[in-house]
Amino acid sequence: MGLAIGILGLGYVGTTTAACLLKDGHRVVGVDVNPEKVAAIGEGRSPVVEPGVAELLAAGAREGRLSSTADIGPHLDRLDMVLICVGTPSRADGKLEMTHLLEVTRQLGRGLRERAPTGKPLLLVYRSTMPPGTMERLVLPTLAKLVGEGPGRRYEVAFNPEFLRESTAVEDYYAPPKIVIGEREKGITRRLLGIYDGIEAPLFEVPFAVAEMVKFVDNSFHALKVAFGNEIGRICASRDIDPQAVADIFLADTKLNISPVYLRPGGPFGGSCLPKDLSAMLALARESGLAVPVLAGAKESNGLHLAWIAQRIRELAPPPGPVLLLGLSFKSGTDDLRNSPLLDLASLLLDTGYRLDVYDPDLDPDRLVGVNFAVALEHQEILLAHLRQDLERAADGARLAVLGKPIPGVRERLPAGLPVFDITRLRHGDG
Ligand SMILES: NC(=O)c1ccc[n+]([C@@H]2O[C@H](COP(=O)([O-])OP(=O)(O)OC[C@H]3O[C@@H](n4cnc5c(N)ncnc54)[C@H](O)[C@@H]3O)[C@@H](O)[C@H]2O)c1
């Protein structure tokens, strides 16, 4: 026996979800403010064009498991779960329009107050895309006020973002890249998984705001990928280089390109290659008379990130500190100082009046040669006056340690109680 599920909002997401839930044997009540959509679903017709959906709805309707209404209130007594799929379109200022979401939340709150006790909380699953903080600051307080009590006894609340793409929505429903559940307490919504039985995907049970943010991050990244791919395409095309041949090789590299490498929030990029070759690529675009704001933005963003780190250090330990900087070369296992963001950070801290000690086990100033030696000469004050061989002595008296790159075993050797700002892995509360 399947579940009885109400779906609020019969757009692309709501209708596809209804179709797939019917296929899986559940009973569905579709709800919308648009009478044409209510009528269509009532007749087992799809209000949207989406491959496979019409057939699934028609089959569910034939078996008497699909109905529709403009008012969910009277149905709440018989439902196990409500999925909220109303639209959250863009406003002129770029923010999302939350009025539909607020309106259905109010309806649910009022309906829940009247709902006969069933011994089980009604599960309200929000699937509409919403900005981080909406569940905690808008949805939960609205429900608590109207129901007269918080979640737990009469209702439970989850945020379960949808990752389907129009035109392959049914396929995506059964093979999602992941299942993300934002909830009050880890695992509390596990009952929701009943609707995902047979679907294999990594499951993440996380606080509301993390789940809300994931959806924005995913779509921002997808947009960034398209814009990046197109900028590369424009530069290639302007030089009579086959953009698809370049893309084929770029995409075939799943070690460095299409991979988690270079994506985790951490320190700025630097070293002898990335800044130099990005600048060279920007020069190619300039020569061809092309604007490539995504690529140019990467350079600008990197500078802003270093400034943000310096600002954060000022907040954690105002000048004169002292601050202990752990790491100076651009990454672990190398003494390469060329374009090292940590060298820039050290200069910035000294310029802002910090007392600074630097520890970097990868660096032996006596062994620097070539261009690396020239860079060292340019920054000789840091190397001569601030670089320490003895970590324990350098840490003595420091107010803050800044971990600029992973250094094995270094944390264990720091004095207990010395705060560490780890810029290699930005964390909650770092901002
Ligand atoms: N379309 C997609 O591919 C997609 C994918 C993932 C997530 N999302 C998100 O899912 C949500 C829904 O997207 P969509 O494309 O299905 O939107 P849509 O605009 O196609 O459908 C939204 C439906 O909600 C209905 N509605 C509005 N107020 C209502 C109310 N008070 N009561 C009942 N129904 C109401 C509208 O009449 C409409 O039919 C959005 O937040 C969207 O960002 C969309």
PDB file of N, CA, C and O in Angstrom, residues 248-314:
ATOM      1  N   ASP A 248      37.176  18.394 -26.167  1.00  0.00           N
ATOM      2  CA  ASP A 248      37.275  16.934 -26.026  1.00  0.00           C
ATOM      3  C   ASP A 248      38.432  16.565 -25.103  1.00  0.00           C
ATOM      4  O   ASP A 248      38.305  15.709 -24.221  1.00  0.00           O
ATOM      5  N   ILE A 249      39.565  17.224 -25.295  1.00  0.00           N
ATOM      6  CA  ILE A 249      40.748  16.887 -24.478  1.00  0.00           C
ATOM      7  C   ILE A 249      40.556  17.414 -23.054  1.00  0.00           C
ATOM      8  O   ILE A 249      40.831  16.717 -22.073  1.00  0.00           O
ATOM      9  N   PHE A 250      40.027  18.632 -22.968  1.00  0.00           N
ATOM     10  CA  PHE A 250      39.784  19.223 -21.648  1.00  0.00           C
ATOM     11  C   PHE A 250      38.886  18.306 -20.814  1.00  0.00           C
ATOM     12  O   PHE A 250      39.159  18.009 -19.652  1.00  0.00           O
ATOM     13  N   LEU A 251      37.804  17.821 -21.454  1.00  0.00           N
ATOM     14  CA  LEU A 251      36.806  17.029 -20.714  1.00  0.00           C
ATOM     15  C   LEU A 251      37.298  15.616 -20.420  1.00  0.00           C
ATOM     16  O   LEU A 251      36.808  14.964 -19.492  1.00  0.00           O
ATOM     17  N   ALA A 252      38.254  15.135 -21.222  1.00  0.00           N
ATOM     18  CA  ALA A 252      38.761  13.777 -21.002  1.00  0.00           C
ATOM     19  C   ALA A 252      39.630  13.711 -19.748  1.00  0.00           C
ATOM     20  O   ALA A 252      39.866  12.619 -19.211  1.00  0.00           O
ATOM     21  N   ASP A 253      40.081  14.848 -19.256  1.00  0.00           N
ATOM     22  CA  ASP A 253      40.950  14.862 -18.073  1.00  0.00           C
ATOM     23  C   ASP A 253      40.079  14.885 -16.819  1.00  0.00           C
ATOM     24  O   ASP A 253      39.615  15.938 -16.387  1.00  0.00           O
ATOM     25  N   THR A 254      39.879  13.691 -16.252  1.00  0.00           N
ATOM     26  CA  THR A 254      39.047  13.608 -15.045  1.00  0.00           C
ATOM     27  C   THR A 254      39.906  13.606 -13.779  1.00  0.00           C
ATOM     28  O   THR A 254      39.413  13.386 -12.683  1.00  0.00           O
ATOM     29  N   LYS A 255      41.223  13.829 -13.978  1.00  0.00           N
ATOM     30  CA  LYS A 255      42.089  13.876 -12.801  1.00  0.00           C
ATOM     31  C   LYS A 255      42.189  15.310 -12.281  1.00  0.00           C
ATOM     32  O   LYS A 255      42.024  15.571 -11.091  1.00  0.00           O
ATOM     33  N   LEU A 256      42.435  16.249 -13.189  1.00  0.00           N
ATOM     34  CA  LEU A 256      42.603  17.636 -12.767  1.00  0.00           C
ATOM     35  C   LEU A 256      41.456  18.550 -13.204  1.00  0.00           C
ATOM     36  O   LEU A 256      41.149  19.518 -12.522  1.00  0.00           O
ATOM     37  N   ASN A 257      40.830  18.260 -14.359  1.00  0.00           N
ATOM     38  CA  ASN A 257      39.800  19.183 -14.870  1.00  0.00           C
ATOM     39  C   ASN A 257      38.402  18.864 -14.340  1.00  0.00           C
ATOM     40  O   ASN A 257      37.844  19.616 -13.550  1.00  0.00           O
ATOM     41  N   ILE A 258      37.831  17.754 -14.783  1.00  0.00           N
ATOM     42  CA  ILE A 258      36.480  17.393 -14.342  1.00  0.00           C
ATOM     43  C   ILE A 258      36.632  16.539 -13.098  1.00  0.00           C
ATOM     44  O   ILE A 258      36.528  15.317 -13.115  1.00  0.00           O
ATOM     45  N   SER A 259      36.928  17.181 -11.999  1.00  0.00           N
ATOM     46  CA  SER A 259      37.270  16.459 -10.770  1.00  0.00           C
ATOM     47  C   SER A 259      37.118  17.405  -9.579  1.00  0.00           C
ATOM     48  O   SER A 259      36.978  18.612  -9.768  1.00  0.00           O
ATOM     49  N   PRO A 260      37.174  16.864  -8.365  1.00  0.00           N
ATOM     50  CA  PRO A 260      37.045  17.747  -7.182  1.00  0.00           C
ATOM     51  C   PRO A 260      38.275  18.631  -6.966  1.00  0.00           C
ATOM     52  O   PRO A 260      38.221  19.548  -6.144  1.00  0.00           O
ATOM     53  N   VAL A 261      39.349  18.349  -7.695  1.00  0.00           N
ATOM     54  CA  VAL A 261      40.571  19.133  -7.488  1.00  0.00           C
ATOM     55  C   VAL A 261      40.306  20.608  -7.827  1.00  0.00           C
ATOM     56  O   VAL A 261      39.616  20.899  -8.796  1.00  0.00           O
ATOM     57  N   TYR A 262      40.870  21.495  -7.025  1.00  0.00           N
ATOM     58  CA  TYR A 262      40.740  22.953  -7.219  1.00  0.00           C
ATOM     59  C   TYR A 262      39.324  23.483  -6.957  1.00  0.00           C
ATOM     60  O   TYR A 262      38.943  24.508  -7.513  1.00  0.00           O
ATOM     61  N   LEU A 263      38.518  22.779  -6.188  1.00  0.00           N
ATOM     62  CA  LEU A 263      37.146  23.271  -6.000  1.00  0.00           C
ATOM     63  C   LEU A 263      36.763  23.525  -4.547  1.00  0.00           C
ATOM     64  O   LEU A 263      35.742  24.137  -4.275  1.00  0.00           O
ATOM     65  N   ARG A 264      37.565  23.012  -3.602  1.00  0.00           N
ATOM     66  CA  ARG A 264      37.148  23.160  -2.198  1.00  0.00           C
ATOM     67  C   ARG A 264      37.473  24.570  -1.692  1.00  0.00           C
ATOM     68  O   ARG A 264      38.551  25.093  -2.010  1.00  0.00           O
ATOM     69  N   PRO A 265      36.560  25.208  -0.948  1.00  0.00           N
ATOM     70  CA  PRO A 265      36.875  26.535  -0.420  1.00  0.00           C
ATOM     71  C   PRO A 265      38.124  26.510   0.455  1.00  0.00           C
ATOM     72  O   PRO A 265      38.217  25.721   1.393  1.00  0.00           O
ATOM     73  N   GLY A 266      39.115  27.326   0.080  1.00  0.00           N
ATOM     74  CA  GLY A 266      40.394  27.332   0.797  1.00  0.00           C
ATOM     75  C   GLY A 266      41.183  28.575   0.469  1.00  0.00           C
ATOM     76  O   GLY A 266      40.630  29.670   0.432  1.00  0.00           O
ATOM     77  N   GLY A 267      42.466  28.401   0.201  1.00  0.00           N
ATOM     78  CA  GLY A 267      43.330  29.551  -0.072  1.00  0.00           C
ATOM     79  C   GLY A 267      43.233  30.012  -1.512  1.00  0.00           C
ATOM     80  O   GLY A 267      42.641  29.344  -2.360  1.00  0.00           O
ATOM     81  N   PRO A 268      43.822  31.192  -1.808  1.00  0.00           N
ATOM     82  CA  PRO A 268      43.836  31.673  -3.200  1.00  0.00           C
ATOM     83  C   PRO A 268      44.759  30.809  -4.058  1.00  0.00           C
ATOM     84  O   PRO A 268      45.605  30.097  -3.526  1.00  0.00           O
ATOM     85  N   PHE A 269      44.611  30.871  -5.383  1.00  0.00           N
ATOM     86  CA  PHE A 269      45.563  30.133  -6.227  1.00  0.00           C
ATOM     87  C   PHE A 269      46.827  30.960  -6.404  1.00  0.00           C
ATOM     88  O   PHE A 269      46.826  32.182  -6.229  1.00  0.00           O
ATOM     89  N   GLY A 270      47.920  30.270  -6.707  1.00  0.00           N
ATOM     90  CA  GLY A 270      49.188  30.957  -6.900  1.00  0.00           C
ATOM     91  C   GLY A 270      50.163  30.015  -7.563  1.00  0.00           C
ATOM     92  O   GLY A 270      49.755  29.044  -8.209  1.00  0.00           O
ATOM     93  N   GLY A 271      51.438  30.294  -7.406  1.00  0.00           N
ATOM     94  CA  GLY A 271      52.459  29.422  -7.981  1.00  0.00           C
ATOM     95  C   GLY A 271      52.928  29.921  -9.326  1.00  0.00           C
ATOM     96  O   GLY A 271      52.528  30.991  -9.805  1.00  0.00           O
ATOM     97  N   SER A 272      53.753  29.105  -9.950  1.00  0.00           N
ATOM     98  CA  SER A 272      54.431  29.571 -11.153  1.00  0.00           C
ATOM     99  C   SER A 272      53.587  29.415 -12.408  1.00  0.00           C
ATOM    100  O   SER A 272      53.945  29.913 -13.465  1.00  0.00           O
ATOM    101  N   CYS A 273      52.442  28.706 -12.335  1.00  0.00           N
ATOM    102  CA  CYS A 273      51.691  28.444 -13.570  1.00  0.00           C
ATOM    103  C   CYS A 273      50.330  29.127 -13.653  1.00  0.00           C
ATOM    104  O   CYS A 273      50.026  29.797 -14.641  1.00  0.00           O
ATOM    105  N   LEU A 274      49.472  28.926 -12.648  1.00  0.00           N
ATOM    106  CA  LEU A 274      48.085  29.400 -12.781  1.00  0.00           C
ATOM    107  C   LEU A 274      48.004  30.909 -13.028  1.00  0.00           C
ATOM    108  O   LEU A 274      47.379  31.343 -14.013  1.00  0.00           O
ATOM    109  N   PRO A 275      48.616  31.762 -12.174  1.00  0.00           N
ATOM    110  CA  PRO A 275      48.483  33.205 -12.419  1.00  0.00           C
ATOM    111  C   PRO A 275      49.076  33.610 -13.765  1.00  0.00           C
ATOM    112  O   PRO A 275      48.494  34.409 -14.504  1.00  0.00           O
ATOM    113  N   LYS A 276      50.223  33.026 -14.105  1.00  0.00           N
ATOM    114  CA  LYS A 276      50.924  33.391 -15.348  1.00  0.00           C
ATOM    115  C   LYS A 276      50.096  32.995 -16.582  1.00  0.00           C
ATOM    116  O   LYS A 276      49.902  33.802 -17.498  1.00  0.00           O
ATOM    117  N   ASP A 277      49.605  31.767 -16.576  1.00  0.00           N
ATOM    118  CA  ASP A 277      48.920  31.297 -17.783  1.00  0.00           C
ATOM    119  C   ASP A 277      47.509  31.869 -17.906  1.00  0.00           C
ATOM    120  O   ASP A 277      47.005  32.057 -19.017  1.00  0.00           O
ATOM    121  N   LEU A 278      46.903  32.181 -16.761  1.00  0.00           N
ATOM    122  CA  LEU A 278      45.606  32.867 -16.829  1.00  0.00           C
ATOM    123  C   LEU A 278      45.809  34.256 -17.442  1.00  0.00           C
ATOM    124  O   LEU A 278      45.036  34.683 -18.311  1.00  0.00           O
ATOM    125  N   SER A 279      46.879  34.940 -17.018  1.00  0.00           N
ATOM    126  CA  SER A 279      47.161  36.271 -17.584  1.00  0.00           C
ATOM    127  C   SER A 279      47.426  36.159 -19.083  1.00  0.00           C
ATOM    128  O   SER A 279      46.984  37.022 -19.867  1.00  0.00           O
ATOM    129  N   ALA A 280      48.139  35.105 -19.486  1.00  0.00           N
ATOM    130  CA  ALA A 280      48.442  34.922 -20.916  1.00  0.00           C
ATOM    131  C   ALA A 280      47.160  34.666 -21.705  1.00  0.00           C
ATOM    132  O   ALA A 280      46.988  35.154 -22.829  1.00  0.00           O
ATOM    133  N   MET A 281      46.250  33.903 -21.110  1.00  0.00           N
ATOM    134  CA  MET A 281      44.963  33.626 -21.769  1.00  0.00           C
ATOM    135  C   MET A 281      44.165  34.919 -21.916  1.00  0.00           C
ATOM    136  O   MET A 281      43.535  35.164 -22.962  1.00  0.00           O
ATOM    137  N   LEU A 282      44.194  35.770 -20.888  1.00  0.00           N
ATOM    138  CA  LEU A 282      43.487  37.051 -20.961  1.00  0.00           C
ATOM    139  C   LEU A 282      44.097  37.924 -22.058  1.00  0.00           C
ATOM    140  O   LEU A 282      43.388  38.648 -22.753  1.00  0.00           O
ATOM    141  N   ALA A 283      45.429  37.818 -22.210  1.00  0.00           N
ATOM    142  CA  ALA A 283      46.097  38.591 -23.269  1.00  0.00           C
ATOM    143  C   ALA A 283      45.643  38.103 -24.649  1.00  0.00           C
ATOM    144  O   ALA A 283      45.426  38.906 -25.560  1.00  0.00           O
ATOM    145  N   LEU A 284      45.485  36.776 -24.794  1.00  0.00           N
ATOM    146  CA  LEU A 284      45.002  36.230 -26.080  1.00  0.00           C
ATOM    147  C   LEU A 284      43.624  36.795 -26.401  1.00  0.00           C
ATOM    148  O   LEU A 284      43.346  37.207 -27.526  1.00  0.00           O
ATOM    149  N   ALA A 285      42.760  36.812 -25.373  1.00  0.00           N
ATOM    150  CA  ALA A 285      41.399  37.317 -25.590  1.00  0.00           C
ATOM    151  C   ALA A 285      41.431  38.796 -25.981  1.00  0.00           C
ATOM    152  O   ALA A 285      40.716  39.221 -26.889  1.00  0.00           O
ATOM    153  N   ARG A 286      42.278  39.554 -25.298  1.00  0.00           N
ATOM    154  CA  ARG A 286      42.392  41.000 -25.602  1.00  0.00           C
ATOM    155  C   ARG A 286      42.823  41.219 -27.043  1.00  0.00           C
ATOM    156  O   ARG A 286      42.249  42.014 -27.770  1.00  0.00           O
ATOM    157  N   GLU A 287      43.841  40.434 -27.443  1.00  0.00           N
ATOM    158  CA  GLU A 287      44.343  40.523 -28.819  1.00  0.00           C
ATOM    159  C   GLU A 287      43.235  40.276 -29.834  1.00  0.00           C
ATOM    160  O   GLU A 287      43.188  40.883 -30.891  1.00  0.00           O
ATOM    161  N   SER A 288      42.334  39.340 -29.485  1.00  0.00           N
ATOM    162  CA  SER A 288      41.245  38.996 -30.406  1.00  0.00           C
ATOM    163  C   SER A 288      40.055  39.925 -30.237  1.00  0.00           C
ATOM    164  O   SER A 288      39.003  39.691 -30.839  1.00  0.00           O
ATOM    165  N   GLY A 289      40.186  40.912 -29.372  1.00  0.00           N
ATOM    166  CA  GLY A 289      39.098  41.868 -29.161  1.00  0.00           C
ATOM    167  C   GLY A 289      37.906  41.251 -28.442  1.00  0.00           C
ATOM    168  O   GLY A 289      36.771  41.672 -28.657  1.00  0.00           O
ATOM    169  N   LEU A 290      38.177  40.240 -27.613  1.00  0.00           N
ATOM    170  CA  LEU A 290      37.071  39.537 -26.942  1.00  0.00           C
ATOM    171  C   LEU A 290      36.990  39.923 -25.474  1.00  0.00           C
ATOM    172  O   LEU A 290      38.023  40.015 -24.791  1.00  0.00           O
ATOM    173  N   ALA A 291      35.781  40.084 -24.981  1.00  0.00           N
ATOM    174  CA  ALA A 291      35.586  40.262 -23.535  1.00  0.00           C
ATOM    175  C   ALA A 291      35.350  38.881 -22.929  1.00  0.00           C
ATOM    176  O   ALA A 291      34.517  38.126 -23.437  1.00  0.00           O
ATOM    177  N   VAL A 292      36.122  38.555 -21.897  1.00  0.00           N
ATOM    178  CA  VAL A 292      35.954  37.248 -21.233  1.00  0.00           C
ATOM    179  C   VAL A 292      35.849  37.486 -19.717  1.00  0.00           C
ATOM    180  O   VAL A 292      36.776  37.190 -18.963  1.00  0.00           O
ATOM    181  N   PRO A 293      34.703  37.978 -19.290  1.00  0.00           N
ATOM    182  CA  PRO A 293      34.581  38.377 -17.882  1.00  0.00           C
ATOM    183  C   PRO A 293      34.713  37.232 -16.885  1.00  0.00           C
ATOM    184  O   PRO A 293      35.127  37.479 -15.746  1.00  0.00           O
ATOM    185  N   VAL A 294      34.376  36.014 -17.296  1.00  0.00           N
ATOM    186  CA  VAL A 294      34.522  34.904 -16.336  1.00  0.00           C
ATOM    187  C   VAL A 294      36.002  34.670 -16.052  1.00  0.00           C
ATOM    188  O   VAL A 294      36.427  34.578 -14.894  1.00  0.00           O
ATOM    189  N   LEU A 295      36.804  34.601 -17.112  1.00  0.00           N
ATOM    190  CA  LEU A 295      38.238  34.374 -16.923  1.00  0.00           C
ATOM    191  C   LEU A 295      38.875  35.565 -16.204  1.00  0.00           C
ATOM    192  O   LEU A 295      39.674  35.390 -15.277  1.00  0.00           O
ATOM    193  N   ALA A 296      38.513  36.775 -16.622  1.00  0.00           N
ATOM    194  CA  ALA A 296      39.072  37.961 -15.965  1.00  0.00           C
ATOM    195  C   ALA A 296      38.631  38.001 -14.506  1.00  0.00           C
ATOM    196  O   ALA A 296      39.397  38.386 -13.614  1.00  0.00           O
ATOM    197  N   GLY A 297      37.405  37.555 -14.282  1.00  0.00           N
ATOM    198  CA  GLY A 297      36.866  37.557 -12.921  1.00  0.00           C
ATOM    199  C   GLY A 297      37.629  36.618 -12.004  1.00  0.00           C
ATOM    200  O   GLY A 297      37.730  36.857 -10.804  1.00  0.00           O
ATOM    201  N   ALA A 298      38.181  35.538 -12.565  1.00  0.00           N
ATOM    202  CA  ALA A 298      38.933  34.588 -11.724  1.00  0.00           C
ATOM    203  C   ALA A 298      40.132  35.287 -11.113  1.00  0.00           C
ATOM    204  O   ALA A 298      40.462  35.094  -9.930  1.00  0.00           O
ATOM    205  N   LYS A 299      40.778  36.126 -11.918  1.00  0.00           N
ATOM    206  CA  LYS A 299      41.968  36.850 -11.436  1.00  0.00           C
ATOM    207  C   LYS A 299      41.543  37.855 -10.356  1.00  0.00           C
ATOM    208  O   LYS A 299      42.149  37.917  -9.283  1.00  0.00           O
ATOM    209  N   GLU A 300      40.496  38.592 -10.645  1.00  0.00           N
ATOM    210  CA  GLU A 300      40.031  39.595  -9.689  1.00  0.00           C
ATOM    211  C   GLU A 300      39.573  38.928  -8.392  1.00  0.00           C
ATOM    212  O   GLU A 300      39.892  39.375  -7.285  1.00  0.00           O
ATOM    213  N   SER A 301      38.852  37.839  -8.547  1.00  0.00           N
ATOM    214  CA  SER A 301      38.325  37.136  -7.383  1.00  0.00           C
ATOM    215  C   SER A 301      39.456  36.630  -6.489  1.00  0.00           C
ATOM    216  O   SER A 301      39.354  36.639  -5.260  1.00  0.00           O
ATOM    217  N   ASN A 302      40.552  36.211  -7.120  1.00  0.00           N
ATOM    218  CA  ASN A 302      41.680  35.690  -6.341  1.00  0.00           C
ATOM    219  C   ASN A 302      42.276  36.780  -5.445  1.00  0.00           C
ATOM    220  O   ASN A 302      42.597  36.543  -4.279  1.00  0.00           O
ATOM    221  N   GLY A 303      42.402  37.982  -6.010  1.00  0.00           N
ATOM    222  CA  GLY A 303      42.917  39.111  -5.224  1.00  0.00           C
ATOM    223  C   GLY A 303      41.965  39.458  -4.085  1.00  0.00           C
ATOM    224  O   GLY A 303      42.385  39.716  -2.950  1.00  0.00           O
ATOM    225  N   LEU A 304      40.668  39.428  -4.374  1.00  0.00           N
ATOM    226  CA  LEU A 304      39.669  39.742  -3.344  1.00  0.00           C
ATOM    227  C   LEU A 304      39.691  38.699  -2.231  1.00  0.00           C
ATOM    228  O   LEU A 304      39.458  39.001  -1.066  1.00  0.00           O
ATOM    229  N   HIS A 305      40.001  37.443  -2.617  1.00  0.00           N
ATOM    230  CA  HIS A 305      40.028  36.377  -1.613  1.00  0.00           C
ATOM    231  C   HIS A 305      41.183  36.593  -0.630  1.00  0.00           C
ATOM    232  O   HIS A 305      41.015  36.410   0.578  1.00  0.00           O
ATOM    233  N   LEU A 306      42.320  36.999  -1.163  1.00  0.00           N
ATOM    234  CA  LEU A 306      43.470  37.276  -0.283  1.00  0.00           C
ATOM    235  C   LEU A 306      43.125  38.440   0.660  1.00  0.00           C
ATOM    236  O   LEU A 306      43.432  38.398   1.856  1.00  0.00           O
ATOM    237  N   ALA A 307      42.475  39.460   0.123  1.00  0.00           N
ATOM    238  CA  ALA A 307      42.087  40.611   0.950  1.00  0.00           C
ATOM    239  C   ALA A 307      41.097  40.178   2.034  1.00  0.00           C
ATOM    240  O   ALA A 307      41.168  40.641   3.175  1.00  0.00           O
ATOM    241  N   TRP A 308      40.206  39.261   1.695  1.00  0.00           N
ATOM    242  CA  TRP A 308      39.222  38.759   2.671  1.00  0.00           C
ATOM    243  C   TRP A 308      39.937  38.006   3.790  1.00  0.00           C
ATOM    244  O   TRP A 308      39.598  38.156   4.974  1.00  0.00           O
ATOM    245  N   ILE A 309      40.941  37.215   3.414  1.00  0.00           N
ATOM    246  CA  ILE A 309      41.703  36.460   4.424  1.00  0.00           C
ATOM    247  C   ILE A 309      42.417  37.441   5.369  1.00  0.00           C
ATOM    248  O   ILE A 309      42.397  37.273   6.597  1.00  0.00           O
ATOM    249  N   ALA A 310      43.031  38.476   4.792  1.00  0.00           N
ATOM    250  CA  ALA A 310      43.741  39.467   5.618  1.00  0.00           C
ATOM    251  C   ALA A 310      42.764  40.166   6.568  1.00  0.00           C
ATOM    252  O   ALA A 310      43.066  40.380   7.743  1.00  0.00           O
ATOM    253  N   GLN A 311      41.590  40.478   6.061  1.00  0.00           N
ATOM    254  CA  GLN A 311      40.563  41.132   6.886  1.00  0.00           C
ATOM    255  C   GLN A 311      40.140  40.217   8.039  1.00  0.00           C
ATOM    256  O   GLN A 311      39.988  40.649   9.177  1.00  0.00           O
ATOM    257  N   ARG A 312      39.985  38.958   7.711  1.00  0.00           N
ATOM    258  CA  ARG A 312      39.578  37.966   8.732  1.00  0.00           C
ATOM    259  C   ARG A 312      40.651  37.849   9.818  1.00  0.00           C
ATOM    260  O   ARG A 312      40.339  37.744  11.008  1.00  0.00           O
ATOM    261  N   ILE A 313      41.919  37.895   9.398  1.00  0.00           N
ATOM    262  CA  ILE A 313      43.023  37.833  10.371  1.00  0.00           C
ATOM    263  C   ILE A 313      42.951  39.069  11.281  1.00  0.00           C
ATOM    264  O   ILE A 313      43.109  38.967  12.501  1.00  0.00           O
ATOM    265  N   ARG A 314      42.686  40.233  10.671  1.00  0.00           N
ATOM    266  CA  ARG A 314      42.583  41.466  11.485  1.00  0.00           C
ATOM    267  C   ARG A 314      41.470  41.327  12.522  1.00  0.00           C
ATOM    268  O   ARG A 314      41.587  41.800  13.641  1.00  0.00           O
TER     269      ARG A 314
END
